[in-house]
Tab-separated table of C-alpha atoms and ligand atoms in Angstrom:
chain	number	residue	atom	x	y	z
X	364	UNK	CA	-91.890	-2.904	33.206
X	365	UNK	CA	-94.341	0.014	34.062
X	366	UNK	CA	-97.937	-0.273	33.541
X	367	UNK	CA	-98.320	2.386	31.160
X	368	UNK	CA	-95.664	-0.203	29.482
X	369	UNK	CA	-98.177	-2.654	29.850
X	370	UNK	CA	-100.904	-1.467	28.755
X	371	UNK	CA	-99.701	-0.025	25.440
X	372	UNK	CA	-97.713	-3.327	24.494
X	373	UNK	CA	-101.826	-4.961	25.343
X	374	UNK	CA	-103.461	-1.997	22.704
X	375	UNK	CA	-100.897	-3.173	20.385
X	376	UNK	CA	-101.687	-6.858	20.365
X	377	UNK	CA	-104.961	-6.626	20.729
X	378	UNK	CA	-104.453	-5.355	17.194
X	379	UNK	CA	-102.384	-7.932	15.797
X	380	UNK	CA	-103.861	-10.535	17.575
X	381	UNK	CA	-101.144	-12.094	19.504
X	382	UNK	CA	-99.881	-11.678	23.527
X	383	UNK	CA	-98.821	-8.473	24.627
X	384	UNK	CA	-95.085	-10.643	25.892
X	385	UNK	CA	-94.291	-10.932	21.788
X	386	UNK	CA	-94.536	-7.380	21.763
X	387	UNK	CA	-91.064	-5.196	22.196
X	388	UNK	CA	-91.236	-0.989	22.319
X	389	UNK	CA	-88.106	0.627	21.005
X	390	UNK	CA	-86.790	4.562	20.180
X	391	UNK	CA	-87.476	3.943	16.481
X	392	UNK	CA	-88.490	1.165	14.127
X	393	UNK	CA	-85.056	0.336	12.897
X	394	UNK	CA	-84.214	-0.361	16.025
X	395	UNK	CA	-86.875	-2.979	16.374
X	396	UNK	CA	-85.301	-4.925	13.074
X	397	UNK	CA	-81.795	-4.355	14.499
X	398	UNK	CA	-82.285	-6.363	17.327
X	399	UNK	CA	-84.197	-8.856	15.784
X	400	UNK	CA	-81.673	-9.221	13.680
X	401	UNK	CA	-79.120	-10.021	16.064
X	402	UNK	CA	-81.620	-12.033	18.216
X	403	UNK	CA	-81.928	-14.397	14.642
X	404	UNK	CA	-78.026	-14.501	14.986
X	405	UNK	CA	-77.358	-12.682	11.855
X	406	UNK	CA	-73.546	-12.289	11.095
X	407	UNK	CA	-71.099	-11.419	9.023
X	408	UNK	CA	-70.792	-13.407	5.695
X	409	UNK	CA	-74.529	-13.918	5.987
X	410	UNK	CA	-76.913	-12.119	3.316
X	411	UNK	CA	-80.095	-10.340	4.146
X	412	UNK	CA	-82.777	-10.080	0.709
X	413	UNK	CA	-84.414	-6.240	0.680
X	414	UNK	CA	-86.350	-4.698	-1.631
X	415	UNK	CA	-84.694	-2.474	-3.662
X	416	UNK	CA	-86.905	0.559	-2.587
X	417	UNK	CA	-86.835	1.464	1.133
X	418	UNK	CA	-85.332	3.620	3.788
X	419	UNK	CA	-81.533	3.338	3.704
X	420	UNK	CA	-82.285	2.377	7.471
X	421	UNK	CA	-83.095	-0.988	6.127
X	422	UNK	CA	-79.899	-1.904	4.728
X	423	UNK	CA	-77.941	0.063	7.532
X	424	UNK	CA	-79.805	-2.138	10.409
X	425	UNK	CA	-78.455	-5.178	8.370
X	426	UNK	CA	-74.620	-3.767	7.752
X	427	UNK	CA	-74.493	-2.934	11.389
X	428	UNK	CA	-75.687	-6.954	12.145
X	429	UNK	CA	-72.558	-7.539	9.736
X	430	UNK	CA	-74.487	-9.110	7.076
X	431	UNK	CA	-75.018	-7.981	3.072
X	432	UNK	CA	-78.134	-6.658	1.798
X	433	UNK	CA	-79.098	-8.133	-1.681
X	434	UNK	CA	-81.311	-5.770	-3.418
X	435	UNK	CA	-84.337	-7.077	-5.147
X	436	UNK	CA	-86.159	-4.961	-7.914
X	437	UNK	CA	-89.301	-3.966	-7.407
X	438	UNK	CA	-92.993	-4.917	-9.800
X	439	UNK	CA	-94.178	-1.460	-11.190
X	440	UNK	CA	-97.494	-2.214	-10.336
X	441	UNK	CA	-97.573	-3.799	-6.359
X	442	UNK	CA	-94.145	-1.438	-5.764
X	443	UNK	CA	-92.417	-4.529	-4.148
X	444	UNK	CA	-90.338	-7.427	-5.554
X	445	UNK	CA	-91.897	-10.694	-6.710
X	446	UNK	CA	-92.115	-14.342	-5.346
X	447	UNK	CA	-89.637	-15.110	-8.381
X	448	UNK	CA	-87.487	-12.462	-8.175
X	449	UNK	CA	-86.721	-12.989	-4.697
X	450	UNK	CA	-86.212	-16.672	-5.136
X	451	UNK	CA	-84.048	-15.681	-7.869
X	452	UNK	CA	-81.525	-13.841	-5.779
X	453	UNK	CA	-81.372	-16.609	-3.038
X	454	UNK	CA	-77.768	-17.838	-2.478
X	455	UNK	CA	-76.284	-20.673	0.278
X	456	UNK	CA	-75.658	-17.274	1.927
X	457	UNK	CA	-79.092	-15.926	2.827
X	458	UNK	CA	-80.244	-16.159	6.159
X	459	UNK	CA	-83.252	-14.292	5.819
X	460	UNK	CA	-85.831	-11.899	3.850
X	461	UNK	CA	-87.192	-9.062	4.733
X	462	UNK	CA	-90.573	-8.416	3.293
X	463	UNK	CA	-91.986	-4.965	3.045
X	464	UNK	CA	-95.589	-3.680	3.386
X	465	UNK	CA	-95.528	-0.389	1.244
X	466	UNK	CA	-97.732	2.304	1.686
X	467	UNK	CA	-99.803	-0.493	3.596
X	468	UNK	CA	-99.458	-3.353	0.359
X	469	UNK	CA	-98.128	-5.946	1.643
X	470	UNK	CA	-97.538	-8.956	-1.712
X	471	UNK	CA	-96.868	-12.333	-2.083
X	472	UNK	CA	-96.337	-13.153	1.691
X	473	UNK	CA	-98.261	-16.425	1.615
X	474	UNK	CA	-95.943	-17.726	-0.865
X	475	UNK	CA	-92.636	-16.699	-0.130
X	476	UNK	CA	-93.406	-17.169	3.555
X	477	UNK	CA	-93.769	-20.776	2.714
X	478	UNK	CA	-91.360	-21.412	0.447
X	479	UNK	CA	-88.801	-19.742	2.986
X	480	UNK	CA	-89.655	-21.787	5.442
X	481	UNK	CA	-89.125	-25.135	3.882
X	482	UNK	CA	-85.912	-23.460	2.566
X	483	UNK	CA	-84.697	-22.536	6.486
X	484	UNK	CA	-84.410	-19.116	5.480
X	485	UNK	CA	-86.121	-16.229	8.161
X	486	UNK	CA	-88.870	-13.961	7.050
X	487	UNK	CA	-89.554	-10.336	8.651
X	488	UNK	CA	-91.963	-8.500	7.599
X	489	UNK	CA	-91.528	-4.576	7.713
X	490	UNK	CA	-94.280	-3.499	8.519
X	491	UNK	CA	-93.313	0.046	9.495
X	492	UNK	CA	-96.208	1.338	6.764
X	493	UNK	CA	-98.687	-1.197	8.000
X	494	UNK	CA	-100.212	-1.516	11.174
X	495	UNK	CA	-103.865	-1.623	11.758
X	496	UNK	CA	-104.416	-3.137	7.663
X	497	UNK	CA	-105.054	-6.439	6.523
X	498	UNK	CA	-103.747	-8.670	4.065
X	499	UNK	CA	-105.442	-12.071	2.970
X	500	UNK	CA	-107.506	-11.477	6.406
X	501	UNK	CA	-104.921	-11.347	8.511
X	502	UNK	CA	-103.363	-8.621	10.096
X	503	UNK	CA	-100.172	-7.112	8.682
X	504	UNK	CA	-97.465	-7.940	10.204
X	505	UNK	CA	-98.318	-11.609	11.411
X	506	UNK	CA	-97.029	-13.517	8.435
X	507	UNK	CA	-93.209	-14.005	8.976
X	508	UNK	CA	-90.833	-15.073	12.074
X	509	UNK	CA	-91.034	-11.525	13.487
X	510	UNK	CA	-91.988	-8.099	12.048
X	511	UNK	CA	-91.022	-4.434	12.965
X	512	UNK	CA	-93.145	-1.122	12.959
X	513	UNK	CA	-92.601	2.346	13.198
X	514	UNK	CA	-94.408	4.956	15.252
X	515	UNK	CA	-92.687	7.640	13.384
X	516	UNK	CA	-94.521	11.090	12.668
X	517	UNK	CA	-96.053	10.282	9.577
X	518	UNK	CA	-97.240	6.539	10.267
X	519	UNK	CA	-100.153	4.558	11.225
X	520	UNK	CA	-100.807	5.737	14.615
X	521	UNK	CA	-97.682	8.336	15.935
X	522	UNK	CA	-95.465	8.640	18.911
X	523	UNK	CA	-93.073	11.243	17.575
X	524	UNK	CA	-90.764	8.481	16.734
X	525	UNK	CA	-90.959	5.158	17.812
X	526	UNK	CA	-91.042	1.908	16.593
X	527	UNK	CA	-92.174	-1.838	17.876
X	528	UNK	CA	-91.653	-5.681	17.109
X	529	UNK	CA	-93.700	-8.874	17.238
X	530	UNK	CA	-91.880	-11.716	17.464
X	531	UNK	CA	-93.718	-15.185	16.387
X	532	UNK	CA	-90.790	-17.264	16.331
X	533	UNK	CA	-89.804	-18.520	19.865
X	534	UNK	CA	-86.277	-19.254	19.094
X	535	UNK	CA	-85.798	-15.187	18.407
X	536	UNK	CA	-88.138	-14.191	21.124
X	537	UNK	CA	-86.039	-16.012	23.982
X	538	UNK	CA	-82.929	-14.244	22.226
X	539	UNK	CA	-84.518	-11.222	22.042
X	540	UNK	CA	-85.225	-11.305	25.291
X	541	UNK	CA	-81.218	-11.065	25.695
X	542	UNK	CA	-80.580	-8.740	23.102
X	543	UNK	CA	-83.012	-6.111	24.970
X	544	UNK	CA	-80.646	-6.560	27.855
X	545	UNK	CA	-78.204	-3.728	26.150
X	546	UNK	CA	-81.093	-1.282	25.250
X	547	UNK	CA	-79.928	2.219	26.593
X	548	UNK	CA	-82.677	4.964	27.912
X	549	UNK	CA	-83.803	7.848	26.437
X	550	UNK	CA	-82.488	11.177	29.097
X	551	UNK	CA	-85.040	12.925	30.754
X	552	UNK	CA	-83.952	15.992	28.223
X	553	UNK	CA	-84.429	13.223	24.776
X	554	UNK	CA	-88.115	12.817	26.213
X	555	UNK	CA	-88.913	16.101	27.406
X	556	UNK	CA	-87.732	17.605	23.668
X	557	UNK	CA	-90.095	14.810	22.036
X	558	UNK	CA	-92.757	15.996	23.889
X	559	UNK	CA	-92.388	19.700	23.312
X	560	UNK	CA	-91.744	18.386	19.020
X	561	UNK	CA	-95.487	16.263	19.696
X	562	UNK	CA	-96.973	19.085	21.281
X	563	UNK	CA	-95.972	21.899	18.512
X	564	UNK	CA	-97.011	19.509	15.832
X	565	UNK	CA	-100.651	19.319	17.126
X	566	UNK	CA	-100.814	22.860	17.286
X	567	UNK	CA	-98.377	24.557	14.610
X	568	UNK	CA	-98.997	21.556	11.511
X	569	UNK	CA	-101.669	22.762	8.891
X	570	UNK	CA	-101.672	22.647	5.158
X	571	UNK	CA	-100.442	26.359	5.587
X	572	UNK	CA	-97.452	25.537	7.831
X	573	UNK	CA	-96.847	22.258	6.205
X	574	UNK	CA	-93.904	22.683	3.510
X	575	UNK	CA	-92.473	25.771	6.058
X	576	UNK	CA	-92.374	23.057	9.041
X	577	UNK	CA	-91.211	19.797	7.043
X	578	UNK	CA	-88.194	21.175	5.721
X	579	UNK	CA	-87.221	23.436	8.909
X	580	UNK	CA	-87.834	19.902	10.760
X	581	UNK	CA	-85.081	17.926	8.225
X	582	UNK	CA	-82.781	21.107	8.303
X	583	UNK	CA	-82.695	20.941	12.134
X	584	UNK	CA	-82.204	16.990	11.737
X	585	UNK	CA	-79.334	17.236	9.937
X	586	UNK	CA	-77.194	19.360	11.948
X	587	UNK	CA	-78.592	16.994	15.094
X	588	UNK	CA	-80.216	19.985	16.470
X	589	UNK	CA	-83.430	18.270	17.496
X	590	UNK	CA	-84.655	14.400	17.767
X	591	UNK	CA	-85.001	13.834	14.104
X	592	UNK	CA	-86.214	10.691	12.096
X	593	UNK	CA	-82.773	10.147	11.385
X	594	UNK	CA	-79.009	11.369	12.793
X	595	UNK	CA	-76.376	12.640	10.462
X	596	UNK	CA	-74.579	9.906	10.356
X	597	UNK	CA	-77.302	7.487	9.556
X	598	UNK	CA	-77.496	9.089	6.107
X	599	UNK	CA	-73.833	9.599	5.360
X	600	UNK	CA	-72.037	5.790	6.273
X	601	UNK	CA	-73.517	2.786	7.285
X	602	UNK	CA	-71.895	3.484	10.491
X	603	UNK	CA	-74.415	2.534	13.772
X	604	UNK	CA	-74.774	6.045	15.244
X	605	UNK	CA	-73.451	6.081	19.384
X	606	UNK	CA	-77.103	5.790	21.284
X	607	UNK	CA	-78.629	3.791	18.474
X	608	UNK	CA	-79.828	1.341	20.661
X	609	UNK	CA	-82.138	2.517	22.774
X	610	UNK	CA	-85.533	1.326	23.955
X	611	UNK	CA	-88.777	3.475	24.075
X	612	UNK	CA	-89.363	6.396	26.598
X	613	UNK	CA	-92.261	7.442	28.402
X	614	UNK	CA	-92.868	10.111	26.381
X	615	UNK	CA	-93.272	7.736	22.950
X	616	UNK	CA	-95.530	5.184	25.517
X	617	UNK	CA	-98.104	8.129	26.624
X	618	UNK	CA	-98.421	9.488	22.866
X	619	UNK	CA	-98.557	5.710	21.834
X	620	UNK	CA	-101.772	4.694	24.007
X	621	UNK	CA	-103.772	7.950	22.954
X	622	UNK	CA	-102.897	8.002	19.358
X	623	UNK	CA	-103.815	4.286	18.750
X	624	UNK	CA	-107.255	4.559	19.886
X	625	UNK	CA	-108.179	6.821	16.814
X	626	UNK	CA	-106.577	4.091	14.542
X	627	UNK	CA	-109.547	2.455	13.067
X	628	UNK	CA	-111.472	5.842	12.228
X	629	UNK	CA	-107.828	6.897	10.488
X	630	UNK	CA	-107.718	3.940	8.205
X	631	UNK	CA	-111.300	4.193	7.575
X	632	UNK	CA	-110.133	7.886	6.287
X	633	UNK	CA	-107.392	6.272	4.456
X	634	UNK	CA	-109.458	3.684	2.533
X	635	UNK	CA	-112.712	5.901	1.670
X	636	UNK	CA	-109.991	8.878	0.378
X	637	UNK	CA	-107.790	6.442	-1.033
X	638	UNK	CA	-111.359	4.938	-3.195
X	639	UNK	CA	-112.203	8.498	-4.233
X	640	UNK	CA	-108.394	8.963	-5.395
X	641	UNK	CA	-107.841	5.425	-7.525
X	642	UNK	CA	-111.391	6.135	-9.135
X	643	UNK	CA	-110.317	9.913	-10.729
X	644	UNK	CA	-106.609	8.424	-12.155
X	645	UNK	CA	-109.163	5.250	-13.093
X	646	UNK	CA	-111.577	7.588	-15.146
X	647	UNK	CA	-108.298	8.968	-16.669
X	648	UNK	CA	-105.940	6.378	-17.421
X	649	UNK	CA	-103.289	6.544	-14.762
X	650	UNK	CA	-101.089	4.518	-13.297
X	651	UNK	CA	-103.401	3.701	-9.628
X	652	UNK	CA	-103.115	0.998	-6.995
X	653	UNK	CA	-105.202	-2.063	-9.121
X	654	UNK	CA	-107.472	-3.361	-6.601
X	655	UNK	CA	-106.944	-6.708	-7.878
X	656	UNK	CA	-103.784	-6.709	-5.814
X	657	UNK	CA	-105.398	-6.528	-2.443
X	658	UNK	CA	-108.180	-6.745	-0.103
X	659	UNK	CA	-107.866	-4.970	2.158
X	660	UNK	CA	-105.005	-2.210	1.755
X	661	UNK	CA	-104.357	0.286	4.539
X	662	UNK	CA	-103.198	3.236	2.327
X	663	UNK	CA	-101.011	5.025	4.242
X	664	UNK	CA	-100.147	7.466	1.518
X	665	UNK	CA	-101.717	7.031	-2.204
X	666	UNK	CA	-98.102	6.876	-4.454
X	667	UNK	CA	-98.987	8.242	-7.737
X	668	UNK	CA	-96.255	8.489	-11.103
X	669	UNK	CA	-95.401	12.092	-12.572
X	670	UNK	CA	-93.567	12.936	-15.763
X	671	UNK	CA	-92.538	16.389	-13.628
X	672	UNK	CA	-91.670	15.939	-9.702
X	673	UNK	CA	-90.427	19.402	-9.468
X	674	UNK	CA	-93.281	20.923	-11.254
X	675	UNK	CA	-95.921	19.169	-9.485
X	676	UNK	CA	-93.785	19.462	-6.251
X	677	UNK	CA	-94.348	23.341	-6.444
X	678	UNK	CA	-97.725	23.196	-8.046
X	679	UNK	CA	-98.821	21.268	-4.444
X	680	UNK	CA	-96.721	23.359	-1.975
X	681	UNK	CA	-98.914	26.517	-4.080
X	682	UNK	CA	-102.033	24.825	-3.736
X	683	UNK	CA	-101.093	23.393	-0.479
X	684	UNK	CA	-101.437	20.417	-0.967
X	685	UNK	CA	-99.727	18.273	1.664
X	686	UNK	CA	-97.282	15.761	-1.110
X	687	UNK	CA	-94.778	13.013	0.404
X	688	UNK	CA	-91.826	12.610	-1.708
X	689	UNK	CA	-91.398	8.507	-0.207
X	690	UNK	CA	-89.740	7.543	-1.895
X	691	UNK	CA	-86.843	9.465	-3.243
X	692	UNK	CA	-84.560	7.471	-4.469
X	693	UNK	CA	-84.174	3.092	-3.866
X	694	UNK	CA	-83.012	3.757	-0.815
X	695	UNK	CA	-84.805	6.841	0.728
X	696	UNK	CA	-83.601	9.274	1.321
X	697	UNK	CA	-80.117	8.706	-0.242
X	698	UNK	CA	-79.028	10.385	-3.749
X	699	UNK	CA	-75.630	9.891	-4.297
X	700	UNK	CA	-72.564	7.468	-3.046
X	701	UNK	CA	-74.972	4.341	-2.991
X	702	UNK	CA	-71.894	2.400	-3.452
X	703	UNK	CA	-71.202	2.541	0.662
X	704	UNK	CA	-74.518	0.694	0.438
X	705	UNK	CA	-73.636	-2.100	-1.538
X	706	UNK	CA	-76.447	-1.063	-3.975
X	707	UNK	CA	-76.026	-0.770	-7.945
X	708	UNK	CA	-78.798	1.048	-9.379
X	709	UNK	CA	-78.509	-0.871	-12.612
X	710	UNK	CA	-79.855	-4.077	-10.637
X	711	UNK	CA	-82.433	-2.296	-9.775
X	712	UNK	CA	-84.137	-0.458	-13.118
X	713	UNK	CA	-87.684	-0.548	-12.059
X	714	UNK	CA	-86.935	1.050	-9.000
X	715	UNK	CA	-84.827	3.294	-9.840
X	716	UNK	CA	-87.777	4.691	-12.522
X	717	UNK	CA	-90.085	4.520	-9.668
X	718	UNK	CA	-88.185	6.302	-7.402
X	719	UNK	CA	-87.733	9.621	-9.900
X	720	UNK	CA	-91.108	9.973	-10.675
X	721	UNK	CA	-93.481	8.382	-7.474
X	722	UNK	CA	-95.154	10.515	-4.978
X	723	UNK	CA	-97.622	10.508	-2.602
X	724	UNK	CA	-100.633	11.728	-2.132
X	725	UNK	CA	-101.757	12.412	1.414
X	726	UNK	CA	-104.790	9.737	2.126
X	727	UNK	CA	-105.911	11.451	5.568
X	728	UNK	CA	-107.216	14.483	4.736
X	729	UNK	CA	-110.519	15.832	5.630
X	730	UNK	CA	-110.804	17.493	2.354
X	731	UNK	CA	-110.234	15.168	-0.712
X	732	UNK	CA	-112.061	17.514	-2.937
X	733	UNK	CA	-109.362	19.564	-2.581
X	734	UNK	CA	-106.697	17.106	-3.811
X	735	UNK	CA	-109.094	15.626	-6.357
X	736	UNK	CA	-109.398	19.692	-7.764
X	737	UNK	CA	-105.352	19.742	-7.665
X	738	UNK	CA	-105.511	16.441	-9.504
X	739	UNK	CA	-107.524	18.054	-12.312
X	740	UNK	CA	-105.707	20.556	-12.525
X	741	UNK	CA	-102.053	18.760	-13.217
X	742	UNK	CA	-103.771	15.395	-14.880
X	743	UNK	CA	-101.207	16.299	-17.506
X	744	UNK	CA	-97.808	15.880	-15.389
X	745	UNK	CA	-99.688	12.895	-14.210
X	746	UNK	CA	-98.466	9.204	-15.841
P	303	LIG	C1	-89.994	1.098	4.534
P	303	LIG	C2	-89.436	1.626	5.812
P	303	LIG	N1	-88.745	0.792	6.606
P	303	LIG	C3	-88.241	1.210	7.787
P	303	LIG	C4	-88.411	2.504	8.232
P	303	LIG	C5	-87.826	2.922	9.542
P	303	LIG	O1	-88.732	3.295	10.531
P	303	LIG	P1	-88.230	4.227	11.712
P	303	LIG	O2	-88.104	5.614	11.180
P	303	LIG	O3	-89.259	4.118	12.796
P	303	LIG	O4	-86.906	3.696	12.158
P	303	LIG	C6	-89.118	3.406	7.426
P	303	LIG	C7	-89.305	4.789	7.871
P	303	LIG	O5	-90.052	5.578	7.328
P	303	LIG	C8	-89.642	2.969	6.183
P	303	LIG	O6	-90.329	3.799	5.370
């Protein structure tokens, strides 16, 4: 391992509190819960609970281990499933539970953690939305067996793409250890491309370029004409990609060390814009993240509920505003066939509400007044 290697797997844990040797760098986060997957020994005619409103990399990183994902409906108001719920759809098949921190709200952990446990069932946490928050005190991402995070543009602290695990379990971490034997490396070409993508996003990305960028950036990505969050056939089959495995480059490492140093003053960003935000839909009756469901959340976007996506869609890109659409539909960013998924939509009702009328609001911006004017303005669309 190289010492820039080194030092960023060190800025990492120093983080989450744990040795820089639990700490594993990958391309992307999905990579991260693919091999701790297999590290855990998940197999075919084993089931894997999700919640029933993520990134269809979630449930593709468990088909490729050979296992099922169970869906679990989501609560309206913490936007991930319950203790009971879960429990509910527990069968002599599951092997483990993957637990997911959404826009930085993480719920239940300490209970179904437990419970798990006693039941021999694996927790990982995915903490791809996570890293840097809290939850009951402790950092995210330090609750279950292992947990995975992503590095990806728009996420705690960036390296393009990327993604990372931690590993508590020392029965997976020696196996991981093995896994990581079959990692491929990113070309010189993959890492000189992500660095010329990094470098035109620092310069070219403004709430003027925003929409123009975004959508030239997932056009691009679909045709596999650049190194985009996902690869055609990631969003058309369950079908592992050729290259999926492949460990971090330098290029994600270097980005990695400088971004992370600016993480606290980010989520301090997050939490004061995210306060100003929850206290307007407060003072008018909208659905808002109820503080009495966390601590400590990290916000990394502010999900709000419209009657009108597409109106209030356009009304932002006019006002430039700088809206996420996470998540599109239960499985993001998936609209039709879900069948190839094993997912049926009417198992999942609440998210499937959710998912048609949620987005997000960005939470750091240096000018809130500007989306809390925007707000005003389209309080109506607003549930
Ligand atoms: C909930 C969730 N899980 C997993 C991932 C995958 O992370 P990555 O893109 O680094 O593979 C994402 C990506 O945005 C996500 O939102």
């Amino acid at each position: 391992m190289n010492t820039k290697e080194t030092k960023f797997k060190a800025e990492i844990s120093s983080v989450l509190g744990t040795d820089p040797e639990r700490i594993h760098l990958y391309w992307k986060g999905r990579v991260a819960l693919y091999a701790l997957l297999k590290a855990a020994g998940i197999k075919n005619g084993d089931e894997v609970i999700i919640p029933g409103f993520t990134c269809v990399v979630v449930p593709n990183a468990v088909l490729y281990s050979g296992a099922m994902p169970v869906y679990v409906d989501i609560q309206r108001t913490s936007l991930n499933p319950s203790f009971a719920d879960i429990r509910a759809a527990v069968t002599p098949k599951t092997r483990a539970i993957i637990l997911q921190n959404t826009f930085g709200l993480s719920t239940e952990l300490d209970l179904i953690t437990k419970w798990a446990k006693s039941n021999n069932i694996l927790t990982f946490e995915d903490c791809t939305h996570g890293f840097g928050g809290l939850y009951q005190g402790k950092p995210n991402g330090t609750f279950c067996d292992a947990a995975f995070f992503s590095t990806q543009w728009n996420k705690p602290f960036s390296t393009g793409i990327g993604g990372f695990s931690a590993v508590f379990n020392d029965t997976i971490l020696s196996e991981l250890i093995e896994v990581d034997k079959s990692l491929i490396h990113p070309r010189w070409d993959e890492d000189a491309l992500l660095l010329l993508l990094i470098i035109s996003r620092k310069f070219l990305l403004s709430s003027v370029t925003y929409y123009f960028l975004r959508d030239l950036y997932r056009l691009l990505s679909k045709f596999n004409l650049t190194i985009g969050s996902s690869s055609g056939t990631e969003l058309t089959d369950p079908i592992m990609p050729a290259s999926y495995f492949k460990a971090m480059g330098k290029t994600q490492v270097n980005a990695g060390s400088k971004e992370i140093a600016s993480l606290d003053c980010v989520l301090a960003l997050r939490k004061k814009n995210a306060a100003v935000y929850t206290q307007k839909l407060v003072q008018h009756g909208k659905f808002h993240v109820s503080p009495e469901l966390h601590q400590n959340h990290s916000f990394l976007k502010y999900p709000i509920l419209v009657s009108d996506k597409k109106k209030f869609n356009e009304s932002a890109e006019k006002d430039r505003i700088e809206l996420g659409d996470w998540f599109l539909s239960p499985i993001h960013p998936i609209e039709t066939n879900f069948e190839k998924w094993h997912l049926s939509l009417e198992n999942i009702p609440v998210a499937s509400f959710i998912s048609s009328h949620i987005v997000d609001l960005p939470t750091d911006t240096k000018h809130p007044e500007h989306v809390l004017s925007f707000l005003d303005k389209n309080m109506d669309i607003i549930v």
